Coordinates of C-alpha atoms and ligand atoms in Angstrom, one line a residue:
X160 CA -9.0 18.4 -8.2
X161 CA -9.4 18.4 -4.4
X162 CA -6.8 17.3 -1.9
X163 CA -7.8 13.9 -0.4
X164 CA -7.9 14.0 3.4
X165 CA -9.1 11.6 6.1
X166 CA -12.4 13.4 6.0
X167 CA -12.9 13.1 2.3
X168 CA -11.8 9.4 2.3
X169 CA -14.3 8.7 5.1
X170 CA -17.0 10.5 3.2
X171 CA -16.4 8.4 0.1
X172 CA -17.8 5.2 1.8
X173 CA -20.9 4.1 0.0
X174 CA -20.7 7.1 -2.4
X175 CA -17.6 6.6 -4.6
X176 CA -15.2 3.7 -5.0
X177 CA -11.6 4.6 -4.8
X178 CA -8.9 3.1 -7.1
X179 CA -5.7 3.5 -5.1
X180 CA -2.1 2.3 -5.7
X181 CA 1.4 2.3 -4.5
X182 CA 4.3 4.5 -5.7
X183 CA 7.8 4.7 -4.4
X184 CA 9.4 7.7 -6.2
X185 CA 8.5 11.2 -7.3
X186 CA 8.3 10.5 -11.1
X187 CA 5.5 7.9 -10.8
X188 CA 3.8 9.6 -7.8
X189 CA 3.4 12.7 -10.0
X190 CA 1.8 10.7 -12.8
X191 CA -0.6 8.9 -10.4
X192 CA -1.5 12.2 -8.7
X193 CA -2.1 13.9 -12.0
X194 CA -4.3 10.9 -13.0
X195 CA -6.5 11.4 -9.9
X196 CA -5.4 8.5 -7.7
X197 CA -6.9 9.4 -4.4
X198 CA -4.5 7.6 -2.0
X199 CA -0.9 6.8 -2.8
X200 CA 0.7 4.2 -0.6
X201 CA 4.5 4.3 -0.1
X202 CA 4.2 0.6 0.5
X203 CA 6.9 -1.6 2.0
X204 CA 6.3 -3.6 -1.2
X205 CA 9.1 -1.3 -2.3
X206 CA 11.2 -4.2 -1.0
X207 CA 10.3 -6.4 -3.9
X208 CA 9.5 -3.7 -6.5
X209 CA 12.4 -1.2 -6.2
X210 CA 14.9 -2.7 -3.9
X211 CA 15.2 -6.2 -5.3
X212 CA 14.4 -8.2 -2.1
X213 CA 12.1 -11.3 -2.0
X214 CA 9.9 -10.0 0.8
X215 CA 9.0 -6.7 2.5
X216 CA 11.0 -7.7 5.7
X217 CA 14.4 -6.1 4.9
X218 CA 12.8 -2.6 4.3
X219 CA 13.9 -0.2 6.9
X220 CA 13.1 3.3 8.1
X221 CA 15.7 5.0 5.9
X222 CA 14.2 3.3 2.8
X223 CA 10.7 4.4 3.9
X224 CA 11.7 8.0 4.8
X225 CA 13.5 8.6 1.5
X226 CA 10.6 7.1 -0.6
X227 CA 7.9 8.9 1.4
X228 CA 9.6 12.3 1.0
X229 CA 10.0 11.8 -2.7
X230 CA 6.4 10.8 -3.2
X231 CA 5.1 13.5 -0.9
X232 CA 7.1 16.2 -2.9
X233 CA 5.3 15.1 -6.1
X234 CA 1.7 14.3 -4.9
X235 CA -0.3 17.5 -4.8
X236 CA -3.9 16.1 -4.3
X237 CA -3.5 12.5 -3.4
X238 CA -3.3 11.4 0.3
X239 CA 0.1 10.0 0.9
X240 CA 0.2 7.0 3.3
X241 CA 3.6 5.9 4.6
X242 CA 3.8 2.1 5.3
X243 CA 5.6 1.4 8.6
X244 CA 8.3 -1.2 7.8
X245 CA 8.8 -4.4 9.7
X246 CA 10.7 -3.7 12.9
X247 CA 9.6 -0.1 13.2
X248 CA 6.6 -0.8 15.4
X249 CA 7.2 -4.2 16.9
X250 CA 9.8 -3.2 19.6
X251 CA 7.6 -1.0 21.8
X252 CA 5.0 1.7 21.3
X253 CA 7.3 4.6 22.2
X254 CA 9.7 3.7 19.4
X255 CA 6.7 3.1 17.1
X256 CA 5.3 6.5 17.8
X257 CA 8.8 8.1 17.1
X258 CA 8.9 6.2 13.8
X259 CA 5.4 7.2 12.8
X260 CA 6.2 10.8 13.6
X261 CA 9.3 10.6 11.4
X262 CA 7.1 9.3 8.5
X263 CA 4.7 12.2 8.9
X264 CA 7.6 14.7 9.1
X265 CA 8.9 13.2 5.8
X266 CA 5.6 14.3 4.2
X267 CA 3.0 11.5 4.7
X268 CA -0.5 12.4 5.6
X269 CA -1.1 9.1 7.4
X270 CA 0.7 5.8 8.3
X271 CA -0.2 2.2 7.6
X272 CA 0.6 -0.7 9.8
X273 CA -0.2 -4.4 9.9
X274 CA -2.1 -6.2 12.7
X275 CA -5.5 -6.5 14.4
X276 CA -6.2 -6.6 18.1
X277 CA -2.5 -6.7 18.9
X278 CA -1.8 -3.2 17.5
X279 CA -4.9 -1.5 18.8
X280 CA -3.1 0.1 21.7
X281 CA -0.6 1.6 19.3
X282 CA -3.4 2.8 16.9
X283 CA -5.0 4.6 19.8
X284 CA -1.7 6.3 20.7
X285 CA -1.0 7.4 17.2
X286 CA -4.5 8.7 16.5
X287 CA -4.4 10.6 19.9
X288 CA -1.1 12.1 18.7
X289 CA -2.9 13.3 15.6
X290 CA -1.5 10.7 13.3
X291 CA -4.2 9.1 11.1
X292 CA -3.8 5.3 10.8
X293 CA -4.8 3.1 7.9
X294 CA -4.8 -0.5 9.3
X295 CA -4.1 -3.8 7.5
X296 CA -5.6 -7.1 8.3
X297 CA -6.1 -10.5 6.5
X298 CA -2.9 -11.5 4.8
X299 CA -0.1 -9.5 6.3
X300 CA 3.1 -9.7 4.3
X301 CA 5.3 -8.9 7.3
X302 CA 4.1 -12.2 8.8
X303 CA 5.2 -14.2 5.7
X304 CA 7.5 -16.4 7.8
X305 CA 4.7 -17.2 10.3
X306 CA 2.4 -18.2 7.4
X307 CA 5.1 -20.2 5.6
X308 CA 4.5 -18.1 2.4
X309 CA 2.2 -15.5 1.0
X310 CA -1.0 -17.4 1.7
X311 CA -4.7 -16.4 1.4
X312 CA -6.2 -15.9 4.9
X313 CA -9.6 -16.3 6.4
X314 CA -10.5 -19.4 4.5
X315 CA -12.2 -21.3 7.3
X316 CA -15.1 -19.9 9.3
X317 CA -12.9 -19.7 12.4
X318 CA -10.2 -17.9 10.5
X319 CA -12.8 -15.6 9.0
X320 CA -14.2 -14.7 12.4
X321 CA -10.6 -13.8 13.5
X322 CA -10.2 -11.4 10.5
X323 CA -13.7 -9.9 11.3
X324 CA -12.7 -9.4 14.9
X325 CA -9.4 -7.7 13.9
X326 CA -11.1 -5.4 11.4
X327 CA -13.7 -4.4 14.1
X328 CA -10.9 -3.9 16.6
X329 CA -8.9 -1.5 14.4
X330 CA -12.0 0.5 13.6
X331 CA -12.8 0.7 17.3
X332 CA -9.2 1.8 18.0
X333 CA -9.5 4.8 15.6
X334 CA -8.2 3.7 12.2
X335 CA -9.8 5.7 9.4
X336 CA -9.6 2.9 6.9
X337 CA -8.4 -0.7 6.8
X338 CA -6.6 -2.8 4.1
X339 CA -8.1 -6.2 3.5
X340 CA -5.4 -8.3 1.8
X341 CA -5.9 -11.7 0.2
X342 CA -9.1 -12.9 1.8
X343 CA -12.2 -14.5 0.3
X344 CA -14.4 -11.9 -1.5
X345 CA -17.5 -12.9 0.6
X346 CA -15.5 -12.2 3.8
X347 CA -14.3 -8.8 2.5
X348 CA -18.0 -8.0 1.6
X349 CA -19.1 -9.0 5.1
X350 CA -16.4 -6.8 6.7
X351 CA -17.2 -3.9 4.3
X352 CA -20.9 -4.1 5.3
X353 CA -20.1 -4.3 9.0
X354 CA -17.6 -1.4 9.3
X355 CA -18.2 2.3 9.1
X356 CA -14.7 2.9 7.9
X357 CA -13.4 2.5 4.4
X358 CA -12.1 -1.0 3.4
X359 CA -9.3 -1.0 0.9
X360 CA -9.1 -4.5 -0.7
X361 CA -6.2 -6.1 -2.5
X362 CA -7.0 -9.6 -3.7
X363 CA -10.2 -9.4 -1.7
X364 CA -12.9 -9.1 -4.4
X365 CA -14.9 -6.3 -5.8
X366 CA -17.1 -5.3 -2.9
X367 CA -14.6 -3.3 -0.9
X368 CA -15.0 0.5 -0.7
X369 CA -11.6 1.0 -2.3
X370 CA -8.9 -1.1 -4.0
X371 CA -5.1 -1.1 -3.9
X372 CA -2.9 -2.2 -6.8
X373 CA 0.8 -2.4 -6.6
X374 CA 2.1 0.1 -9.2
X375 CA 4.7 -2.3 -10.7
X376 CA 2.0 -5.0 -11.1
X377 CA -0.7 -2.8 -12.7
X378 CA 1.7 -1.0 -15.1
X379 CA 3.2 -4.3 -16.3
X380 CA 6.7 -3.6 -14.9
X381 CA 6.5 -6.9 -13.1
X382 CA 5.9 -9.6 -15.7
X383 CA 4.8 -12.2 -13.1
X384 CA 1.9 -10.9 -11.1
X385 CA -0.7 -12.3 -8.7
X386 CA -3.8 -13.7 -10.4
X387 CA -6.2 -10.9 -9.1
X388 CA -4.1 -8.2 -10.7
X389 CA -5.2 -6.4 -13.9
X390 CA -2.4 -5.0 -16.0
X391 CA -3.4 -1.5 -17.3
X392 CA -0.2 -1.2 -19.3
X393 CA 2.8 -3.2 -20.5
X394 CA 5.6 -1.0 -19.5
X395 CA 8.2 -3.8 -19.3
X396 CA 7.9 -4.3 -23.1
X397 CA 8.0 -0.6 -23.8
X398 CA 10.9 0.2 -21.5
X399 CA 13.0 -2.8 -22.6
X400 CA 12.3 -1.9 -26.3
X401 CA 13.4 1.7 -25.6
X402 CA 16.6 0.6 -23.9
X403 CA 17.4 -1.8 -26.8
X404 CA 16.7 0.9 -29.5
X405 CA 19.1 3.3 -27.7
X406 CA 21.9 0.7 -27.4
X407 CA 21.5 -0.2 -31.1
X408 CA 21.4 3.4 -32.3
X409 CA 24.6 4.2 -30.3
X410 CA 26.2 1.1 -31.7
X411 CA 25.2 1.9 -35.3
X412 CA 26.1 5.6 -35.1
X413 CA 22.4 6.8 -35.5
X414 CA 22.5 8.5 -32.1
X415 CA 23.7 11.1 -31.4
X416 CA 23.5 12.8 -34.7
Ligands
LIG766 O1 3.2 -2.5 0.7 C1 2.2 -2.6 0.0 O2 2.2 -2.4 -1.2 C2 0.9 -3.0 0.7 C3 -0.2 -3.2 -0.2 C4 -0.2 -4.6 -0.6 C5 -1.5 -2.8 0.4 O3 0.9 -3.1 1.9

């Protein structure tokens, strides 16, 4: 298997659709990598999936650096993208560049950050510094308080025009790919056709160049999942069953022998 790079991801547009996912630790990153997942995102969704928070907002740089380093140690061929947590790039571009550098030093091949036109100056600085950027427009979970909940975006024509403008702006600023989260499928298709860079959809229909799924959703570790998710396994049942068998066998003297 080949190592996925910015160049090979760019070259996949229109040639090969990419099924990408999150991972937050070495054990699952190794399995995703061995299965051929091209891009592993160390998403700030670790807030909900491994840290027990209700949103991504409490995730900080130490959480991100520890998880990124673990995933990067395990992923041999996948591109590892480190998500910049809320607060790590909102307080000035100098601090943002320092934080992005730290994520790269932890082992990521690229960083992801949320925002359109408002983060284009930062995207230019990062790409100039040699840090590949995967952008993120549409529904941006770090803006959950501004939206008043995790709500689909781009539903009116005016709102759709804004998402299109943001996607074009991040491409122009130098992002090599852009996440389109929770927008209508027709809008995602329009953006995918308009951009030269790879679109990675999540809850954005089938036409995007690539897809994200959150690992805990697709593996059935989360029993409640968004409606667009397909569960490829039911690990919650398997894992709960294994723990219960172990507890029973110890109680009944069947283990250890
Ligand atoms: O943190 C995350 O998992 C993400 C995906 C939803 C793209 O940003």
